[in-house]
Coordinates of C-alpha atoms and ligand atoms in Angstrom, one line a residue:
M1 CA 2.0 -0.6 35.8
N2 CA 4.8 0.2 38.2
S3 CA 6.3 -3.1 39.4
K4 CA 9.2 -4.6 37.5
P5 CA 8.6 -8.0 36.0
E6 CA 10.8 -11.0 37.0
N7 CA 14.0 -11.6 35.2
T8 CA 13.3 -13.2 31.8
C9 CA 14.8 -14.5 28.6
I10 CA 12.8 -13.5 25.5
V11 CA 13.0 -15.5 22.3
I12 CA 11.5 -13.9 19.2
F13 CA 10.8 -16.2 16.3
G14 CA 10.7 -14.1 13.1
A15 CA 13.3 -11.7 14.3
S16 CA 14.3 -10.5 10.8
G17 CA 10.7 -9.7 9.9
D18 CA 8.6 -6.5 9.7
L19 CA 6.7 -6.9 12.9
T20 CA 9.9 -7.3 15.0
Q21 CA 11.4 -4.2 13.5
R22 CA 8.3 -2.0 13.4
K23 CA 6.4 -3.0 16.6
L24 CA 8.2 -5.4 18.9
M25 CA 11.6 -3.9 19.2
P26 CA 10.4 -0.3 19.6
A27 CA 8.0 -1.5 22.2
F28 CA 10.6 -3.4 24.2
Y29 CA 12.9 -0.4 23.9
H30 CA 10.3 2.0 25.3
L31 CA 9.6 -0.4 28.2
F32 CA 13.3 -0.5 28.8
A33 CA 13.8 3.3 28.6
N34 CA 10.9 3.7 31.0
G35 CA 12.3 1.3 33.5
L36 CA 9.6 -1.3 32.9
M37 CA 11.8 -4.2 31.7
P38 CA 13.2 -6.7 34.2
D39 CA 16.5 -5.9 35.8
E40 CA 18.0 -8.9 34.0
F41 CA 16.8 -9.8 30.5
A42 CA 18.1 -10.9 27.2
I43 CA 16.3 -10.9 23.8
L44 CA 17.3 -13.7 21.4
G45 CA 16.2 -13.1 17.9
V46 CA 15.7 -16.2 15.8
S47 CA 15.1 -16.6 12.0
R48 CA 16.8 -18.1 9.0
S49 CA 18.6 -15.0 7.8
A50 CA 22.4 -15.3 8.3
L51 CA 23.0 -12.6 10.8
D52 CA 25.2 -12.5 13.9
D53 CA 24.7 -10.5 17.1
L54 CA 26.4 -7.4 15.8
A55 CA 24.5 -7.4 12.5
F56 CA 21.2 -8.0 14.3
R57 CA 21.9 -5.1 16.7
D58 CA 22.7 -2.8 13.8
K59 CA 19.4 -3.7 12.2
I60 CA 17.5 -3.0 15.3
L61 CA 19.4 0.2 16.0
A62 CA 18.4 1.4 12.5
A63 CA 14.7 0.5 13.4
L64 CA 15.0 2.4 16.6
S65 CA 16.6 5.5 15.2
S66 CA 13.3 6.9 14.3
Q67 CA 12.2 6.9 17.9
E68 CA 11.3 10.2 19.5
E69 CA 13.7 9.9 22.5
D70 CA 17.1 10.6 21.3
E71 CA 19.0 8.9 24.0
P72 CA 21.9 7.0 22.4
A73 CA 23.3 5.7 25.7
K74 CA 20.0 4.0 26.5
R75 CA 19.7 2.7 23.0
D76 CA 23.2 1.2 23.2
S77 CA 22.6 -0.3 26.6
F78 CA 19.3 -1.9 25.2
C79 CA 21.1 -3.2 22.1
E80 CA 23.8 -4.9 24.2
R81 CA 21.0 -7.2 25.5
L82 CA 20.1 -8.3 22.0
H83 CA 21.4 -11.5 20.5
Y84 CA 20.7 -13.5 17.4
Q85 CA 20.6 -17.2 16.4
P86 CA 20.1 -18.3 12.8
L87 CA 17.7 -21.2 12.8
N88 CA 15.2 -22.9 10.6
T89 CA 12.2 -22.8 12.8
A90 CA 10.5 -25.5 10.9
D91 CA 13.4 -28.0 11.5
V92 CA 13.3 -29.7 14.9
A93 CA 17.0 -30.6 14.8
D94 CA 17.9 -26.9 14.8
Y95 CA 16.4 -26.5 18.3
A96 CA 19.3 -28.3 19.9
E97 CA 21.4 -25.2 19.0
L98 CA 18.7 -23.0 20.4
K99 CA 18.8 -24.9 23.7
T100 CA 22.6 -24.6 23.9
R101 CA 22.5 -20.9 23.1
L102 CA 19.8 -20.3 25.8
D103 CA 21.8 -22.2 28.4
V104 CA 24.8 -19.8 27.8
L105 CA 22.8 -16.6 27.3
C106 CA 20.2 -17.0 30.0
P107 CA 21.7 -19.1 32.8
Q108 CA 19.1 -20.1 35.2
S109 CA 21.0 -18.3 37.9
A110 CA 20.1 -15.0 36.2
T111 CA 16.6 -15.7 35.0
G112 CA 15.4 -18.5 37.1
G113 CA 14.6 -20.3 33.8
N114 CA 11.8 -17.9 32.9
T115 CA 11.4 -17.8 29.2
L116 CA 9.0 -15.9 26.9
Y117 CA 8.7 -17.3 23.3
Y118 CA 7.2 -14.8 20.8
L119 CA 5.9 -16.3 17.6
A120 CA 6.2 -13.6 14.9
T121 CA 6.7 -15.9 11.9
P122 CA 4.4 -16.8 9.1
P123 CA 1.3 -18.3 10.7
S124 CA 2.0 -21.7 9.1
L125 CA 4.8 -22.1 11.7
Y126 CA 2.6 -21.3 14.8
G127 CA 1.6 -25.0 15.1
I128 CA 5.1 -26.3 14.4
I129 CA 7.3 -24.3 16.8
P130 CA 5.6 -25.4 20.1
G131 CA 6.2 -29.1 19.1
C132 CA 9.9 -28.4 18.3
L133 CA 10.4 -26.5 21.6
A134 CA 8.8 -29.4 23.4
A135 CA 11.0 -32.0 21.7
H136 CA 14.0 -30.3 23.4
G137 CA 12.2 -29.8 26.7
L138 CA 12.1 -26.1 26.2
N139 CA 8.4 -25.9 27.3
V140 CA 8.9 -27.4 30.7
E141 CA 8.0 -25.1 33.5
S142 CA 10.6 -26.1 35.9
P143 CA 12.7 -24.3 36.7
G144 CA 10.9 -21.0 35.8
W145 CA 7.8 -20.3 33.7
K146 CA 7.6 -20.8 30.0
R147 CA 5.1 -18.6 28.0
L148 CA 4.2 -18.6 24.4
V149 CA 2.9 -15.3 22.8
V150 CA 1.1 -16.0 19.5
E151 CA 0.6 -13.3 16.9
K152 CA -2.5 -13.0 14.8
P153 CA -4.0 -14.5 12.8
F154 CA -4.9 -17.3 15.1
G155 CA -6.4 -19.6 12.4
Y156 CA -8.0 -19.0 9.1
S157 CA -11.4 -20.5 9.8
L158 CA -13.1 -22.3 12.6
A159 CA -11.6 -25.6 11.7
S160 CA -8.0 -24.3 11.3
A161 CA -8.3 -22.3 14.6
E162 CA -9.4 -25.4 16.4
S163 CA -6.7 -27.5 14.9
L164 CA -4.0 -24.9 15.7
D165 CA -5.4 -24.7 19.3
S166 CA -5.1 -28.4 19.8
E167 CA -1.7 -28.6 18.2
I168 CA -0.4 -25.9 20.6
H169 CA -2.2 -27.4 23.6
R170 CA -0.3 -30.7 23.1
H171 CA 2.8 -28.9 24.3
F172 CA 1.7 -25.7 26.2
Q173 CA -1.2 -25.4 28.6
E174 CA -3.7 -22.5 28.3
H175 CA -2.2 -20.6 31.2
Q176 CA 1.1 -20.5 29.2
L177 CA -0.6 -19.0 26.1
Y178 CA -0.9 -15.3 25.3
R179 CA -2.8 -14.7 22.0
I180 CA -2.3 -11.2 20.8
D181 CA -5.1 -9.0 19.8
H182 CA -3.5 -5.6 19.8
Y183 CA -6.9 -3.8 20.1
L184 CA -7.1 -5.2 23.7
G185 CA -3.8 -3.4 24.4
K186 CA -5.2 0.0 23.4
E187 CA -5.7 2.3 26.3
T188 CA -9.1 3.5 25.0
V189 CA -10.4 0.0 24.5
Q190 CA -9.6 -0.8 28.2
N191 CA -11.2 2.5 29.1
L192 CA -14.5 1.0 27.9
L193 CA -14.5 -1.1 31.0
V194 CA -13.5 1.6 33.4
F195 CA -16.0 4.0 31.9
R196 CA -18.8 1.5 32.1
F197 CA -18.0 -0.1 35.5
S198 CA -16.7 2.8 37.5
N199 CA -19.6 5.2 36.8
G200 CA -22.9 4.7 38.5
M201 CA -24.8 6.8 36.0
F202 CA -24.2 4.9 32.8
E203 CA -24.5 1.3 33.8
P204 CA -28.2 1.4 34.7
L205 CA -29.0 2.6 31.2
W206 CA -26.7 0.2 29.5
N207 CA -29.2 -2.3 28.2
R208 CA -32.1 -3.0 25.7
N209 CA -34.5 -0.8 27.7
F210 CA -32.7 2.4 27.2
I211 CA -30.4 1.8 24.2
D212 CA -31.9 1.9 20.8
Y213 CA -28.9 0.7 18.8
V214 CA -25.1 0.6 18.9
E215 CA -22.6 1.4 16.1
I216 CA -19.1 0.1 16.0
T217 CA -16.8 1.6 13.3
G218 CA -13.2 0.6 12.5
A219 CA -12.4 2.7 9.5
E220 CA -9.0 3.1 7.8
F221 CA -7.9 5.5 5.2
L222 CA -4.9 3.3 4.2
G223 CA -5.3 0.6 1.7
V224 CA -3.5 -2.8 1.9
E225 CA -0.1 -1.1 1.5
G226 CA 2.6 -3.7 1.0
R227 CA 0.5 -6.5 2.4
G228 CA -1.6 -7.4 -0.7
G229 CA -0.3 -11.0 -0.7
Y230 CA -1.4 -11.7 2.9
Y231 CA -4.6 -9.6 2.7
D232 CA -5.9 -11.2 -0.5
G233 CA -6.1 -14.5 1.3
A234 CA -7.7 -12.9 4.4
G235 CA -10.1 -10.0 3.7
A236 CA -11.8 -7.6 6.2
V237 CA -13.9 -10.3 7.9
R238 CA -10.8 -12.3 9.0
D239 CA -8.4 -9.3 9.3
M240 CA -10.6 -7.0 11.4
L241 CA -14.1 -8.3 12.2
Q242 CA -13.3 -11.7 13.5
N243 CA -10.8 -10.4 16.1
H244 CA -10.5 -6.7 16.7
L245 CA -14.1 -5.5 16.3
L246 CA -15.7 -8.5 18.0
Q247 CA -13.3 -7.9 21.0
V248 CA -14.4 -4.3 21.1
L249 CA -18.0 -5.4 20.9
A250 CA -17.4 -7.8 23.8
M251 CA -16.1 -4.9 25.9
V252 CA -19.2 -2.8 25.1
A253 CA -21.7 -5.6 25.7
M254 CA -20.2 -7.8 28.5
E255 CA -21.6 -8.1 32.1
P256 CA -19.6 -6.5 34.9
P257 CA -16.8 -9.0 35.8
A258 CA -16.5 -9.9 39.5
A259 CA -12.9 -8.6 39.4
I260 CA -10.5 -7.3 36.8
N261 CA -8.3 -10.4 36.5
A262 CA -7.7 -12.8 33.6
D263 CA -10.3 -15.4 34.5
A264 CA -13.2 -13.1 35.5
M265 CA -12.8 -10.7 32.7
R266 CA -12.3 -13.3 30.0
D267 CA -15.2 -15.3 31.3
E268 CA -17.5 -12.3 30.7
A269 CA -16.1 -11.5 27.3
A270 CA -16.4 -15.1 26.2
K271 CA -20.1 -15.2 27.4
V272 CA -20.9 -12.3 25.1
L273 CA -19.2 -13.8 22.1
Q274 CA -20.9 -17.1 22.7
S275 CA -24.3 -15.3 22.9
L276 CA -24.0 -13.7 19.5
Q277 CA -27.1 -14.6 17.5
P278 CA -25.9 -17.2 14.9
L279 CA -25.8 -15.9 11.4
T280 CA -28.1 -17.7 9.0
E281 CA -28.0 -17.3 5.3
A282 CA -31.4 -15.5 5.3
H283 CA -30.0 -13.0 7.9
L284 CA -26.8 -12.4 5.9
K285 CA -28.7 -11.8 2.7
H286 CA -30.3 -8.7 4.3
N287 CA -27.9 -7.7 6.9
L288 CA -24.4 -8.2 5.6
V289 CA -22.7 -5.9 3.1
L290 CA -19.3 -6.8 1.6
G291 CA -17.4 -4.3 -0.5
Q292 CA -14.1 -3.8 -2.4
Y293 CA -12.5 -0.5 -3.1
T294 CA -12.1 0.8 -6.6
A295 CA -9.7 3.5 -8.0
S296 CA -10.4 7.1 -7.2
T297 CA -8.8 10.5 -6.6
V298 CA -8.9 11.6 -3.0
R299 CA -7.8 15.0 -1.9
G300 CA -5.8 15.2 -5.1
Q301 CA -4.1 11.8 -4.6
V302 CA -4.7 9.2 -7.2
L303 CA -5.5 5.9 -5.4
R304 CA -5.6 2.6 -7.2
G305 CA -8.3 0.1 -6.8
Y306 CA -7.8 -3.0 -4.7
R307 CA -7.4 -5.3 -7.7
E308 CA -4.5 -3.1 -8.9
E309 CA -2.6 -3.5 -5.6
N310 CA 0.6 -5.5 -5.6
G311 CA 0.1 -9.1 -4.6
V312 CA -3.7 -9.0 -5.3
A313 CA -5.3 -11.1 -8.0
D314 CA -6.8 -9.2 -11.0
D315 CA -10.1 -10.9 -10.4
S316 CA -9.9 -10.9 -6.6
R317 CA -13.3 -11.1 -4.8
T318 CA -11.7 -10.4 -1.4
E319 CA -13.7 -7.9 0.6
T320 CA -12.0 -4.8 1.9
Y321 CA -15.2 -3.6 3.6
V322 CA -17.7 -5.3 5.8
G323 CA -20.9 -3.9 7.3
L324 CA -23.1 -6.2 9.5
K325 CA -26.2 -5.8 11.6
L326 CA -26.0 -8.3 14.4
F327 CA -27.8 -9.2 17.6
I328 CA -26.8 -10.6 21.0
D329 CA -29.2 -13.2 22.4
N330 CA -29.1 -12.5 26.1
W331 CA -31.2 -10.6 28.7
R332 CA -29.3 -7.4 28.5
W333 CA -29.3 -7.0 24.7
Q334 CA -32.2 -9.0 23.3
G335 CA -33.6 -7.2 20.2
T336 CA -31.0 -4.3 20.3
P337 CA -29.2 -4.1 16.9
F338 CA -25.5 -3.6 16.8
Y339 CA -24.3 -2.2 13.4
V340 CA -20.6 -3.0 12.9
R341 CA -18.5 -1.8 9.9
T342 CA -14.8 -1.8 9.0
G343 CA -13.1 -1.0 5.7
K344 CA -9.9 0.1 4.1
R345 CA -9.7 3.3 1.9
L346 CA -12.5 5.0 3.7
P347 CA -12.4 8.8 4.1
T348 CA -10.4 8.7 7.3
R349 CA -8.9 6.6 10.0
V350 CA -11.3 6.3 12.9
T351 CA -12.4 3.7 15.4
E352 CA -15.3 4.5 17.6
V353 CA -18.4 3.2 19.4
V354 CA -21.6 5.1 19.3
I355 CA -24.3 4.3 21.8
H356 CA -27.7 5.7 20.6
F357 CA -30.1 6.0 23.5
K358 CA -33.8 5.7 22.9
K359 CA -35.7 8.9 22.2
T360 CA -37.8 10.7 24.8
P361 CA -41.3 9.1 24.6
H362 CA -43.1 12.3 23.6
P363 CA -41.7 15.4 21.9
V364 CA -43.2 18.0 24.4
F365 CA -41.1 20.8 23.0
G366 CA -42.7 20.7 19.6
N367 CA -39.8 19.5 17.4
T368 CA -38.8 15.9 16.9
A369 CA -38.0 13.9 20.1
L370 CA -34.2 13.9 20.9
A371 CA -32.1 10.9 21.2
N372 CA -28.9 11.1 23.4
K373 CA -25.7 9.8 22.0
L374 CA -22.6 8.7 23.6
I375 CA -19.6 8.5 21.3
I376 CA -16.6 6.7 22.6
R377 CA -13.6 7.4 20.3
I378 CA -11.0 4.7 20.4
Q379 CA -8.6 6.4 17.9
P380 CA -7.5 9.0 16.8
D381 CA -8.4 12.2 18.9
E382 CA -9.2 9.7 21.7
G383 CA -12.1 10.9 23.9
I384 CA -15.8 10.8 24.7
V385 CA -18.7 12.9 23.6
I386 CA -22.1 13.0 25.1
S387 CA -24.9 14.7 23.1
F388 CA -28.0 16.0 24.8
G389 CA -30.9 18.5 24.3
L390 CA -30.8 22.1 25.4
K391 CA -33.2 24.9 25.0
R392 CA -32.5 26.9 21.9
P393 CA -32.1 30.5 23.2
G394 CA -34.9 32.8 22.4
A395 CA -38.7 32.6 22.4
G396 CA -40.5 29.4 22.9
F397 CA -39.1 26.0 24.1
E398 CA -37.4 24.5 21.1
A399 CA -34.8 21.8 22.0
K400 CA -31.5 21.8 20.3
E401 CA -28.8 19.1 20.4
V402 CA -25.5 20.1 22.0
T403 CA -22.4 18.2 23.1
M404 CA -20.1 17.8 26.1
D405 CA -16.7 16.3 25.4
F406 CA -13.6 14.9 27.1
R407 CA -10.3 14.3 25.3
Y408 CA -7.5 12.1 26.5
E409 CA -4.9 14.7 25.6
E410 CA -6.4 16.9 28.4
L411 CA -5.1 14.4 30.9
G412 CA -1.6 15.6 30.0
E413 CA -0.3 12.0 30.3
T414 CA 2.8 11.8 28.2
N415 CA 3.7 8.3 29.2
M416 CA 0.8 6.3 27.8
L417 CA 1.9 2.8 26.7
T418 CA 1.2 1.8 23.1
A419 CA -0.8 -1.4 22.6
Y420 CA 2.3 -3.5 22.0
E421 CA 4.1 -2.1 25.0
R422 CA 1.2 -2.8 27.3
L423 CA 0.8 -6.4 26.0
L424 CA 4.5 -7.2 26.1
H425 CA 4.8 -5.9 29.6
D426 CA 1.7 -7.9 30.7
S427 CA 3.0 -11.1 29.0
I428 CA 6.3 -10.8 30.9
K429 CA 4.5 -10.2 34.1
G430 CA 2.2 -13.1 33.5
D431 CA -1.1 -11.1 33.3
A432 CA -3.3 -12.6 30.6
T433 CA -6.3 -10.3 31.2
L434 CA -5.8 -8.5 27.9
F435 CA -5.1 -11.6 25.8
A436 CA -7.7 -13.6 23.8
R437 CA -8.6 -16.9 25.5
S438 CA -9.1 -20.1 23.6
D439 CA -12.9 -20.2 24.1
A440 CA -13.3 -16.6 23.0
V441 CA -11.2 -17.1 19.9
K442 CA -13.2 -20.2 18.9
A443 CA -16.5 -18.3 19.6
C444 CA -15.4 -15.6 17.2
W445 CA -14.5 -18.0 14.4
K446 CA -17.7 -19.9 14.9
Y447 CA -19.6 -16.7 14.6
V448 CA -18.0 -15.5 11.4
Q449 CA -17.8 -18.9 9.7
P450 CA -21.2 -18.5 8.0
I451 CA -19.9 -15.2 6.5
L452 CA -16.9 -17.0 5.1
E453 CA -19.2 -19.5 3.5
Y454 CA -21.7 -16.9 2.3
Q455 CA -18.9 -15.2 0.5
Q456 CA -18.9 -18.0 -2.1
N457 CA -22.1 -16.4 -3.3
P458 CA -21.2 -14.4 -6.4
Q459 CA -23.6 -11.6 -5.7
A460 CA -22.0 -10.8 -2.3
L461 CA -19.5 -8.1 -3.3
F462 CA -20.1 -4.4 -4.0
G463 CA -17.6 -1.9 -5.3
Y464 CA -17.0 1.5 -3.5
A465 CA -14.7 4.3 -4.6
C466 CA -11.6 5.0 -2.4
G467 CA -12.4 7.8 0.0
T468 CA -16.1 7.0 0.3
W469 CA -17.8 5.4 3.3
G470 CA -18.2 2.0 1.6
P471 CA -20.9 0.7 -0.7
K472 CA -24.3 2.5 -0.7
E473 CA -25.8 -0.8 0.3
A474 CA -24.2 -0.3 3.7
D475 CA -26.1 2.9 4.1
E476 CA -29.3 1.1 3.2
L477 CA -28.6 -1.4 6.0
L478 CA -29.5 1.3 8.5
Q479 CA -31.9 3.4 6.3
R480 CA -34.2 0.4 6.2
D481 CA -34.5 0.7 10.0
E482 CA -34.9 4.5 9.7
R483 CA -31.4 5.1 11.0
K484 CA -28.1 6.2 9.6
W485 CA -24.4 5.7 10.3
R486 CA -22.6 8.5 12.1
F487 CA -20.1 10.0 9.7
P488 CA -17.1 10.6 11.9
C489 CA -14.5 13.2 11.3
R490 CA -10.9 12.8 12.3
N491 CA -11.5 15.5 14.9
L492 CA -13.9 14.0 17.5
T493 CA -16.2 17.0 17.9
N494 CA -16.2 18.2 14.3
T495 CA -19.4 17.2 12.6
E496 CA -19.6 19.6 9.8
Y497 CA -16.2 19.8 8.1
C498 CA -14.9 16.3 7.7
E499 CA -11.9 15.2 5.7
L500 CA -13.5 15.2 2.3
Ligands
NDP1 P1 7.6 -11.0 7.7 O1 7.4 -11.8 6.4 O2 8.2 -9.7 7.5 O3 8.6 -11.9 8.7 C1 8.5 -13.2 8.8 C2 9.6 -13.7 9.7 O4 9.6 -15.1 9.9 C3 11.0 -13.3 9.2 O5 11.8 -13.0 10.3 C4 11.4 -14.6 8.6 O6 12.8 -14.6 8.6 C5 10.9 -15.6 9.6 N1 10.7 -17.0 9.0 C6 10.0 -17.4 8.0 N2 10.1 -18.7 7.8 C7 11.0 -19.1 8.7 C8 11.5 -20.4 9.0 N3 11.2 -21.5 8.4 N4 12.4 -20.5 10.1 C9 12.7 -19.4 10.8 N5 12.2 -18.1 10.5 C10 11.4 -18.0 9.5 O7 6.2 -11.0 8.4 P2 5.7 -10.0 9.5 O8 6.9 -9.6 10.4 O9 5.0 -8.9 8.9 O10 4.6 -10.8 10.3 C11 5.0 -11.9 11.2 C12 3.7 -12.4 11.8 O11 3.1 -11.4 12.5 C13 2.7 -12.9 10.7 O12 2.1 -14.0 11.2 C14 1.7 -11.7 10.7 O13 0.4 -12.1 10.4 C15 1.8 -11.2 12.1 N6 1.4 -9.8 12.1 C16 2.2 -8.8 11.5 C17 1.9 -7.5 11.6 C18 2.7 -6.4 10.9 O14 2.4 -5.2 11.1 N7 3.8 -6.8 10.2 C19 0.7 -7.0 12.3 C20 0.0 -8.1 13.0 C21 0.4 -9.4 12.9 P3 13.8 -15.4 7.6 O15 13.2 -15.2 6.2 O16 15.1 -14.7 7.9 O17 13.8 -16.8 8.1
BG6_2 C1 -4.2 -5.3 11.9 C2 -4.7 -5.6 10.5 O1 -4.4 -6.4 12.8 O2 -4.8 -4.2 12.4 C3 -4.4 -4.5 9.6 O3 -4.0 -6.8 10.0 C4 -5.1 -3.2 10.2 O4 -4.9 -4.7 8.3 C5 -4.6 -3.0 11.6 O5 -4.7 -2.1 9.4 C6 -5.4 -1.9 12.3 O6 -4.8 -1.6 13.5 P1 -4.8 -0.1 14.1 O7 -4.2 -0.3 15.4 O8 -4.0 0.7 13.1 O9 -6.3 0.3 14.1

């Protein structure tokens, strides 16, 4: 993470939008402030809004003003590198102006022709922009490289993802593509790999012989906020399961890659996703729970139900919760259940993986046999907890469960990169390791497609009150197997006094 990337020209499509203000510009600025941007770079914002360079810089300055570092000189210096070009991205003729502007702004003498295009527009334009760039030769990798970063969602279904992929591949090759899944940019998700593959003591146990089951939770306290319009057409399966949670699952379940590079790592991730046991209607009937939040009062706050949210249809059947028991058909994981859940308006925001090891074969100490747990907390209160049995002090030999924990904050690293910072930096450097590859994205869509079809079934949706852990049917999913979900608190090691 130390070397500076090559000089680059960055073009952001969708520059007047929310993502650019809230995520991209703060991330570019932090990289700049930490000396991680190229020596020579320019960022050209593109959208239809009638702005000029100065108005665009003011807009971005306002977005940056909430940043912790109060270093006006650095901010001004960053903003001097920002430019703006009004353009209708859907109109191929407009790209002639873009080409002229780039020739002036980013002369090849300064950038060597290197250009990063970032698609942060409505997804309907993701298939159109590459063709328009190509029509003006703006995709040609000589001189310099040309890369295309594509935001989520990458498709809406298997068919639309495949069609988007072939549309983009007509003009950009796979090595030029960087599909964003910001979960892969999270430090703690990457740590799953380091934890697994740099410690000799866990990997031998990491399989069906020693692991009883695995839980993956992606819980949010927030509802759909201002994004009801988008979310109502998406739902939790497309918004969280198809991408973020399946990518986390791939990190938990993959084989050790031969090296940490884009090909080796993505080969292994894709293999896991392609080995997911196909979901049949019969399986879904017993092992899938879809829910939608209903109004409730949580910690004194009155929270409206999903159907009352702005932009959501009164009779919406979009799921805001999904719980699924799934299997991976390969040698390592055959028969080991993975229970995955995600939802909005749950009691707290927490993403974690819990590895439940098998119990000791015989409870020699009288009480029930113990099962070790490994909890890998992705956010918040990032860290790892191991639970194990210990002698309860006093007479006899009764075993008691205790824990050992590590927290990221103990490392004292103040300079951790956010997910977007890491991914933007990698895309400028040309490292695609943490970006979703075409085959993996298709495997994910192929896997969830039966759920999208199953949702047409009118019985498939259960209500749950805001601030609860989803529909009771989701608890039954595990109870049937004589198991239960862990109920995580915001604080990693707190198991007794959670938020509610
Ligand atoms: P916004 O609606 O806030 O912004 C959309 C942007 O696209 C605006 O700059 C808009 O500008 C521009 N745009 C729309 N149509 C055209 C057009 N024909 N020609 C040129 N520009 C156009 O959306 P977001 O910023 O929230 O999201 C952008 C993308 O990022 C979406 O695909 C979303 O799914 C994805 N995303 C967003 C996240 C977020 O937190 N916001 C998180 C993860 C992904 P103008 O109207 O001026 O043309
Ligand atoms: C986004 C989803 O991709 O991820 C949002 O569109 C969700 O609905 C968000 O809230 C969760 O990301 P994080 O990083 O807050 O866990």
